[in-house]
Coordinates of C-alpha atoms and ligand atoms in Angstrom, one line a residue:
M643 CA -46.9 -10.3 -26.7
K644 CA -44.3 -9.1 -29.1
F645 CA -42.7 -11.9 -31.1
V646 CA -45.3 -14.4 -29.9
D647 CA -48.7 -13.1 -30.9
E648 CA -47.5 -12.6 -34.5
Y649 CA -46.7 -16.3 -34.7
R650 CA -50.1 -17.3 -33.3
D651 CA -52.3 -15.2 -35.5
A652 CA -55.5 -17.3 -36.2
D653 CA -56.3 -15.6 -39.5
A654 CA -52.9 -16.1 -40.9
A655 CA -53.1 -19.8 -39.8
V656 CA -56.3 -20.2 -41.7
R657 CA -54.7 -18.6 -44.8
Y658 CA -51.8 -21.1 -44.6
A659 CA -54.3 -24.0 -44.2
R660 CA -56.1 -22.8 -47.4
A661 CA -52.8 -22.4 -49.3
L662 CA -51.9 -26.0 -48.3
E663 CA -55.2 -27.2 -49.6
R664 CA -54.5 -25.5 -52.9
I665 CA -51.1 -27.2 -53.4
T666 CA -51.9 -30.6 -52.1
T667 CA -52.8 -33.3 -54.7
K668 CA -51.6 -36.5 -52.9
T669 CA -51.4 -38.0 -49.5
W670 CA -48.3 -37.2 -47.5
T671 CA -46.9 -38.2 -44.1
I672 CA -44.6 -35.7 -42.4
M673 CA -42.7 -36.1 -39.1
E674 CA -42.0 -33.2 -36.8
L675 CA -38.8 -34.2 -35.0
C676 CA -39.0 -32.1 -31.8
G677 CA -41.2 -32.8 -28.8
G678 CA -41.6 -29.0 -28.5
Q679 CA -43.2 -28.9 -32.0
T680 CA -45.4 -31.9 -31.0
H681 CA -46.7 -30.0 -28.1
A682 CA -47.4 -26.9 -30.2
I683 CA -49.2 -29.0 -32.8
V684 CA -51.5 -30.7 -30.3
R685 CA -52.0 -27.7 -28.1
F686 CA -52.9 -25.3 -30.9
G687 CA -54.7 -27.9 -33.1
V688 CA -52.3 -27.4 -36.0
D689 CA -52.9 -30.9 -37.3
E690 CA -56.7 -30.3 -37.3
L691 CA -56.3 -27.3 -39.7
L692 CA -54.5 -29.4 -42.3
P693 CA -56.1 -31.1 -45.3
G694 CA -57.1 -34.7 -44.6
S695 CA -54.5 -35.9 -47.0
I696 CA -51.6 -34.7 -44.8
T697 CA -50.7 -36.8 -41.8
L698 CA -48.4 -35.5 -39.1
V699 CA -46.5 -38.2 -37.1
H700 CA -44.4 -37.4 -34.0
G701 CA -40.7 -38.1 -33.9
P702 CA -38.1 -39.0 -31.3
G703 CA -37.1 -35.5 -30.5
C704 CA -37.8 -35.5 -26.8
P705 CA -34.5 -36.2 -24.9
V706 CA -36.2 -37.3 -21.7
C707 CA -38.3 -39.8 -23.7
V708 CA -35.4 -41.5 -25.5
T709 CA -33.1 -41.8 -22.4
P710 CA -32.9 -45.6 -22.0
I711 CA -34.2 -47.2 -18.8
E712 CA -30.7 -48.4 -17.8
L713 CA -29.5 -44.8 -17.6
I714 CA -32.4 -44.1 -15.3
E715 CA -31.4 -47.1 -13.2
K716 CA -27.8 -45.8 -13.1
A717 CA -29.0 -42.4 -12.1
I718 CA -31.1 -43.9 -9.3
E719 CA -28.2 -46.0 -8.0
I720 CA -25.8 -43.0 -8.0
A721 CA -28.4 -40.6 -6.5
S722 CA -29.1 -43.1 -3.6
R723 CA -25.5 -42.9 -2.4
P724 CA -25.1 -40.8 0.8
D725 CA -22.0 -39.0 -0.5
V726 CA -23.7 -37.8 -3.7
I727 CA -25.6 -34.6 -4.5
F728 CA -27.5 -35.6 -7.7
C729 CA -28.5 -32.6 -9.9
S730 CA -30.9 -32.8 -12.8
F731 CA -33.5 -30.9 -14.9
G732 CA -36.9 -31.4 -13.3
D733 CA -38.4 -33.5 -16.1
M734 CA -36.1 -36.4 -15.4
L735 CA -37.2 -36.9 -11.8
R736 CA -40.5 -38.6 -12.6
V737 CA -39.2 -40.9 -15.4
P738 CA -39.9 -44.4 -14.2
G739 CA -37.0 -46.8 -13.7
R740 CA -37.7 -50.5 -13.0
S741 CA -39.1 -50.0 -9.5
K742 CA -38.9 -46.3 -8.7
D743 CA -37.9 -42.8 -10.0
L744 CA -35.5 -40.1 -8.9
L745 CA -38.3 -38.3 -7.0
T746 CA -38.8 -41.4 -4.9
V747 CA -35.0 -41.4 -4.2
K748 CA -35.4 -37.8 -3.0
A749 CA -38.4 -38.8 -0.8
E750 CA -36.3 -41.6 0.7
G751 CA -33.7 -39.1 1.8
G752 CA -31.4 -38.9 -1.3
D753 CA -29.9 -35.5 -2.0
V754 CA -31.6 -35.0 -5.4
R755 CA -31.7 -31.3 -6.6
I756 CA -33.4 -29.7 -9.6
V757 CA -31.1 -27.2 -11.3
Y758 CA -31.6 -25.0 -14.4
S759 CA -28.1 -25.4 -15.8
P760 CA -25.1 -27.7 -15.5
I761 CA -23.2 -24.6 -14.4
D762 CA -25.4 -24.4 -11.3
A763 CA -24.4 -28.0 -10.6
L764 CA -20.7 -27.0 -10.9
T765 CA -21.3 -24.2 -8.4
I766 CA -22.9 -26.7 -6.0
A767 CA -19.7 -28.8 -6.4
R768 CA -17.5 -25.9 -5.6
Q769 CA -19.6 -25.1 -2.5
N770 CA -19.6 -28.7 -1.3
P771 CA -16.0 -30.0 -1.7
A772 CA -16.6 -33.0 0.6
R773 CA -19.5 -34.3 -1.5
E774 CA -19.6 -35.8 -5.0
V775 CA -21.9 -33.7 -7.3
V776 CA -23.3 -35.4 -10.4
F777 CA -25.2 -33.7 -13.2
F778 CA -27.6 -35.8 -15.3
A779 CA -26.5 -34.5 -18.8
V780 CA -29.6 -35.4 -20.9
G781 CA -30.3 -33.9 -24.3
F782 CA -29.8 -33.4 -28.0
E783 CA -27.2 -31.2 -29.6
T784 CA -29.1 -28.2 -28.0
T785 CA -27.9 -28.8 -24.5
A786 CA -24.5 -30.2 -25.4
P787 CA -22.7 -26.8 -25.4
A788 CA -23.7 -26.0 -21.8
N789 CA -22.8 -29.5 -20.6
A790 CA -19.4 -29.3 -22.4
M791 CA -18.8 -25.9 -20.9
A792 CA -19.5 -27.2 -17.4
V793 CA -16.9 -30.0 -17.8
Y794 CA -14.4 -27.6 -19.5
Q795 CA -14.7 -25.2 -16.6
A796 CA -14.5 -28.0 -14.0
A797 CA -11.2 -29.1 -15.6
Q798 CA -9.9 -25.6 -15.8
Q799 CA -10.8 -24.9 -12.2
R800 CA -9.7 -28.4 -11.0
V801 CA -13.1 -29.2 -9.4
G802 CA -12.5 -32.9 -8.8
N803 CA -15.8 -33.7 -7.1
F804 CA -17.9 -32.9 -10.2
S805 CA -19.0 -35.4 -12.9
L806 CA -21.6 -35.9 -15.6
L807 CA -23.9 -38.9 -16.2
V808 CA -24.1 -38.5 -19.9
S809 CA -27.1 -39.4 -22.1
H810 CA -26.6 -37.2 -25.1
V811 CA -28.2 -38.1 -28.5
L812 CA -27.9 -36.7 -32.0
V813 CA -30.7 -36.0 -34.5
P814 CA -29.3 -37.0 -37.9
P815 CA -28.6 -40.7 -37.1
A816 CA -32.1 -41.0 -35.6
M817 CA -33.6 -39.7 -38.9
E818 CA -31.5 -42.2 -40.8
A819 CA -32.7 -45.1 -38.5
I820 CA -36.3 -44.1 -39.2
L821 CA -35.8 -43.8 -42.9
S822 CA -34.0 -47.1 -43.1
S823 CA -36.7 -49.0 -41.3
P824 CA -38.8 -51.3 -43.5
A825 CA -41.9 -50.0 -41.7
N826 CA -41.0 -46.3 -42.4
R827 CA -43.9 -44.1 -43.5
V828 CA -42.2 -40.7 -43.2
Q829 CA -41.9 -38.7 -46.5
G830 CA -40.7 -35.4 -45.2
F831 CA -39.3 -33.9 -42.0
L832 CA -39.7 -30.8 -39.9
A833 CA -36.2 -30.5 -38.3
A834 CA -35.9 -28.8 -34.9
G835 CA -35.0 -25.2 -35.1
H836 CA -33.1 -25.0 -31.8
V837 CA -30.9 -28.0 -32.7
C838 CA -30.0 -26.3 -36.0
T839 CA -29.3 -23.0 -34.2
V840 CA -26.4 -24.8 -32.6
M841 CA -25.4 -27.3 -35.4
G842 CA -26.6 -25.6 -38.6
Y843 CA -28.0 -27.8 -41.2
T844 CA -25.2 -29.0 -43.5
E845 CA -25.3 -32.5 -41.8
Y846 CA -29.0 -32.8 -43.0
E847 CA -28.1 -32.3 -46.7
P848 CA -26.6 -35.8 -47.3
V849 CA -29.6 -37.3 -45.5
A850 CA -32.0 -35.4 -47.8
R851 CA -30.0 -36.5 -50.9
R852 CA -29.5 -40.2 -49.9
Y853 CA -33.2 -40.8 -48.9
R854 CA -34.8 -38.3 -51.3
V855 CA -36.6 -36.7 -48.5
P856 CA -37.4 -33.0 -48.0
I857 CA -36.2 -31.5 -44.6
V858 CA -37.4 -28.1 -43.5
V859 CA -35.7 -26.5 -40.5
T860 CA -38.7 -25.3 -38.5
G861 CA -39.5 -23.2 -35.5
F862 CA -42.0 -23.8 -32.6
E863 CA -44.9 -21.4 -32.9
P864 CA -48.1 -22.5 -34.8
L865 CA -47.3 -20.3 -37.8
D866 CA -43.7 -21.5 -37.9
I867 CA -45.0 -25.1 -38.1
L868 CA -47.7 -24.3 -40.7
Q869 CA -45.1 -22.6 -42.9
G870 CA -42.7 -25.5 -42.4
I871 CA -45.4 -28.0 -43.4
Y872 CA -46.2 -25.8 -46.4
M873 CA -42.6 -25.7 -47.5
C874 CA -42.3 -29.5 -47.0
V875 CA -45.5 -30.3 -49.0
L876 CA -44.5 -27.9 -51.8
Q877 CA -41.2 -29.9 -52.2
L878 CA -43.0 -33.2 -52.1
E879 CA -45.5 -32.0 -54.7
Q880 CA -42.7 -30.7 -56.9
G881 CA -40.6 -33.9 -56.5
R882 CA -37.8 -32.0 -54.7
S883 CA -35.8 -33.3 -51.7
E884 CA -33.8 -30.4 -50.3
V885 CA -33.0 -28.9 -47.0
E886 CA -34.8 -25.5 -46.5
N887 CA -34.7 -23.1 -43.6
Q888 CA -38.1 -21.8 -42.3
Y889 CA -36.5 -20.7 -39.0
R890 CA -34.3 -18.0 -40.5
R891 CA -34.7 -15.7 -37.5
S892 CA -32.5 -18.1 -35.5
V893 CA -30.7 -20.6 -37.8
R894 CA -27.8 -20.1 -40.1
R895 CA -26.6 -22.9 -42.4
E896 CA -23.3 -23.2 -40.6
G897 CA -24.8 -22.9 -37.1
N898 CA -22.9 -21.7 -34.1
R899 CA -19.3 -22.6 -34.8
P900 CA -17.8 -21.8 -31.3
A901 CA -20.5 -24.0 -29.7
Q902 CA -19.7 -26.8 -32.1
D903 CA -16.0 -26.5 -31.4
L904 CA -16.7 -26.7 -27.6
I905 CA -18.8 -29.8 -28.1
S906 CA -16.1 -31.6 -30.1
K907 CA -13.4 -30.6 -27.7
V908 CA -15.2 -32.2 -24.8
F909 CA -17.4 -34.9 -26.4
R910 CA -16.8 -37.7 -29.0
V911 CA -19.4 -39.5 -31.1
V912 CA -20.4 -42.9 -29.9
S913 CA -23.2 -45.4 -30.5
R914 CA -26.2 -44.9 -28.1
K915 CA -29.2 -46.9 -27.1
W916 CA -32.5 -45.0 -27.5
R917 CA -35.5 -45.9 -25.2
G918 CA -38.0 -48.0 -27.1
I919 CA -35.9 -48.0 -30.3
G920 CA -32.6 -49.7 -29.4
E921 CA -29.0 -49.0 -30.3
I922 CA -28.4 -46.5 -33.2
P923 CA -24.8 -46.4 -34.5
R924 CA -22.9 -43.1 -33.9
S925 CA -26.1 -41.5 -32.5
G926 CA -24.8 -40.1 -29.2
L927 CA -22.0 -38.3 -27.3
A928 CA -19.6 -39.5 -24.6
L929 CA -16.8 -37.6 -23.0
Q930 CA -13.4 -37.4 -24.8
P931 CA -10.6 -39.4 -23.2
L932 CA -9.1 -36.1 -21.9
Y933 CA -12.2 -35.6 -19.8
A934 CA -12.9 -39.2 -18.9
G935 CA -12.3 -38.4 -15.3
F936 CA -15.5 -36.5 -15.2
D937 CA -17.6 -39.5 -16.3
A938 CA -20.0 -40.5 -13.5
E939 CA -20.6 -44.0 -14.9
T940 CA -16.9 -44.9 -14.5
R941 CA -16.5 -43.0 -11.2
F942 CA -19.3 -44.9 -9.6
G943 CA -18.8 -48.2 -11.3
V944 CA -22.3 -48.4 -13.0
A945 CA -21.2 -48.6 -16.6
D946 CA -22.4 -52.2 -17.1
R947 CA -25.9 -52.0 -15.7
T948 CA -28.7 -53.1 -18.0
A949 CA -32.5 -53.0 -17.6
D950 CA -35.6 -53.9 -19.7
E951 CA -38.4 -51.6 -20.7
S952 CA -42.0 -52.1 -19.6
P953 CA -43.6 -54.5 -22.1
D954 CA -46.8 -52.5 -21.9
C955 CA -45.3 -49.3 -23.2
I956 CA -45.3 -48.8 -27.0
S957 CA -43.4 -45.5 -26.9
G958 CA -40.8 -46.9 -29.3
A959 CA -43.4 -47.2 -32.0
I960 CA -44.7 -43.7 -31.2
L961 CA -41.3 -42.2 -31.3
Q962 CA -40.7 -43.7 -34.8
G963 CA -44.0 -42.3 -36.1
L964 CA -45.6 -45.8 -36.4
K965 CA -48.3 -45.3 -33.8
K966 CA -50.2 -42.4 -32.1
P967 CA -50.4 -42.2 -28.2
F968 CA -54.2 -42.9 -28.2
E969 CA -53.4 -46.3 -29.9
C970 CA -51.6 -47.5 -26.8
P971 CA -54.0 -49.6 -24.7
A972 CA -52.6 -48.1 -21.5
F973 CA -53.2 -44.5 -22.6
G974 CA -55.1 -42.6 -19.9
T975 CA -55.9 -45.8 -18.0
G976 CA -52.9 -47.8 -16.9
C977 CA -50.7 -44.8 -17.8
T978 CA -51.3 -41.2 -16.8
P979 CA -49.0 -38.3 -15.9
E980 CA -49.6 -39.2 -12.2
H981 CA -48.7 -42.8 -12.8
P982 CA -46.6 -43.0 -16.0
L983 CA -45.5 -46.3 -17.5
G984 CA -43.2 -44.6 -20.0
A985 CA -41.2 -41.5 -20.4
T986 CA -43.4 -40.1 -23.2
M987 CA -46.1 -39.6 -20.6
V988 CA -43.8 -37.8 -18.2
S989 CA -41.8 -35.3 -20.2
S990 CA -43.3 -31.9 -20.9
E991 CA -42.2 -32.6 -24.5
G992 CA -43.5 -36.2 -24.6
A993 CA -46.2 -37.0 -27.2
C994 CA -48.3 -39.1 -24.8
A995 CA -48.3 -36.2 -22.3
A996 CA -49.3 -33.8 -25.0
Y997 CA -52.3 -35.9 -26.1
Y998 CA -53.3 -36.5 -22.5
R999 CA -53.1 -32.8 -21.6
Y1000 CA -54.9 -31.4 -24.7
R1001 CA -57.0 -34.2 -26.3
R1002 CA -58.0 -36.8 -23.7
N1003 CA -61.6 -35.7 -23.5
E1004 CA -62.2 -36.0 -27.2
I1005 CA -60.2 -39.3 -27.3
S1006 CA -62.4 -40.8 -24.5
A1007 CA -65.6 -39.4 -26.2
A1008 CA -64.6 -41.1 -29.4
S1009 CA -63.8 -44.5 -27.8
Ligands
SF4_1044 S1 -49.4 -44.1 -23.0 FE1 -47.9 -44.6 -21.5 S2 -47.5 -46.8 -21.8 FE2 -48.6 -46.0 -23.6 S3 -46.9 -45.5 -25.0 FE3 -47.4 -43.6 -23.9 S4 -46.0 -43.7 -22.1 FE4 -46.0 -45.7 -23.0

């Protein structure tokens, strides 16, 4: 397949692995930030090609995984109302709350619908003026422009029965939280190419300088990831800490300015709680005061709800690169994709789901 096969060429992958062996003289730990990269690494065995001195750890870049449990509880409460049509991407429906998930709400008669875009939810709102339509706006900077556009259009078209349950998070503050932790072991980052397609990478430059850590903007195919790792290791070996762009076919340094303008028109930066990690200052987005009328938390009076995580789930340590999924006692036994305890086992981008899908046989053979 054009533009896919070229990036999955096995011979080229082996050549990259040999080149990495030639330049590597020390042990290095590198974190890929995006759950899509994690899945590609585990699915294609990229980590198994690397020299033993290079360790990959998996970061918090799966938006479903880092959505805190109280947001799930708020979604469940809103979706259970008879006057509400609750719209969401499919991944969110099986993320466990305290006692149930959104799929259970749907099975119990709630009007919960899977949509592929917030604009689809806005269309549903226009078609159902007597119902409240809520879109679960989960994601990193990647999905923020479409969510901002939905609210902007709702305001322009005076669609009063549409609102967003916002759970937007931002990548650079999460990187700083990881690097500031006394337990940090990350020495270099593969940044997520799609986030940088929107935001560019100027905001990573102060992070690289302050923490003396190389950051390589990287794509999602196996050869993208191997090249990103090579560029990162080369910087580490040469004592450099710069931001470099492996994903040039999509990312420009300044990013997509119109998309950034729309995000800042509709959203403002706020502190956000990350599932398993806790609150990170200035790490998320909330609606600007001008668009506060589209905030579902206020509209349905659920802003102050709180909930505790399952004590058995160690996804917080996994999302910070401190543990691997197979180190969780519940992995593959108490926690499976059919009966997940944590979001990292549910999401298509979650690290636990990736190991369960592609590695569980070798993990159980080794244990
Ligand atoms: S295997 Fe399940 S319980 Fe363990 S960290 Fe992953 S999601 Fe949480």
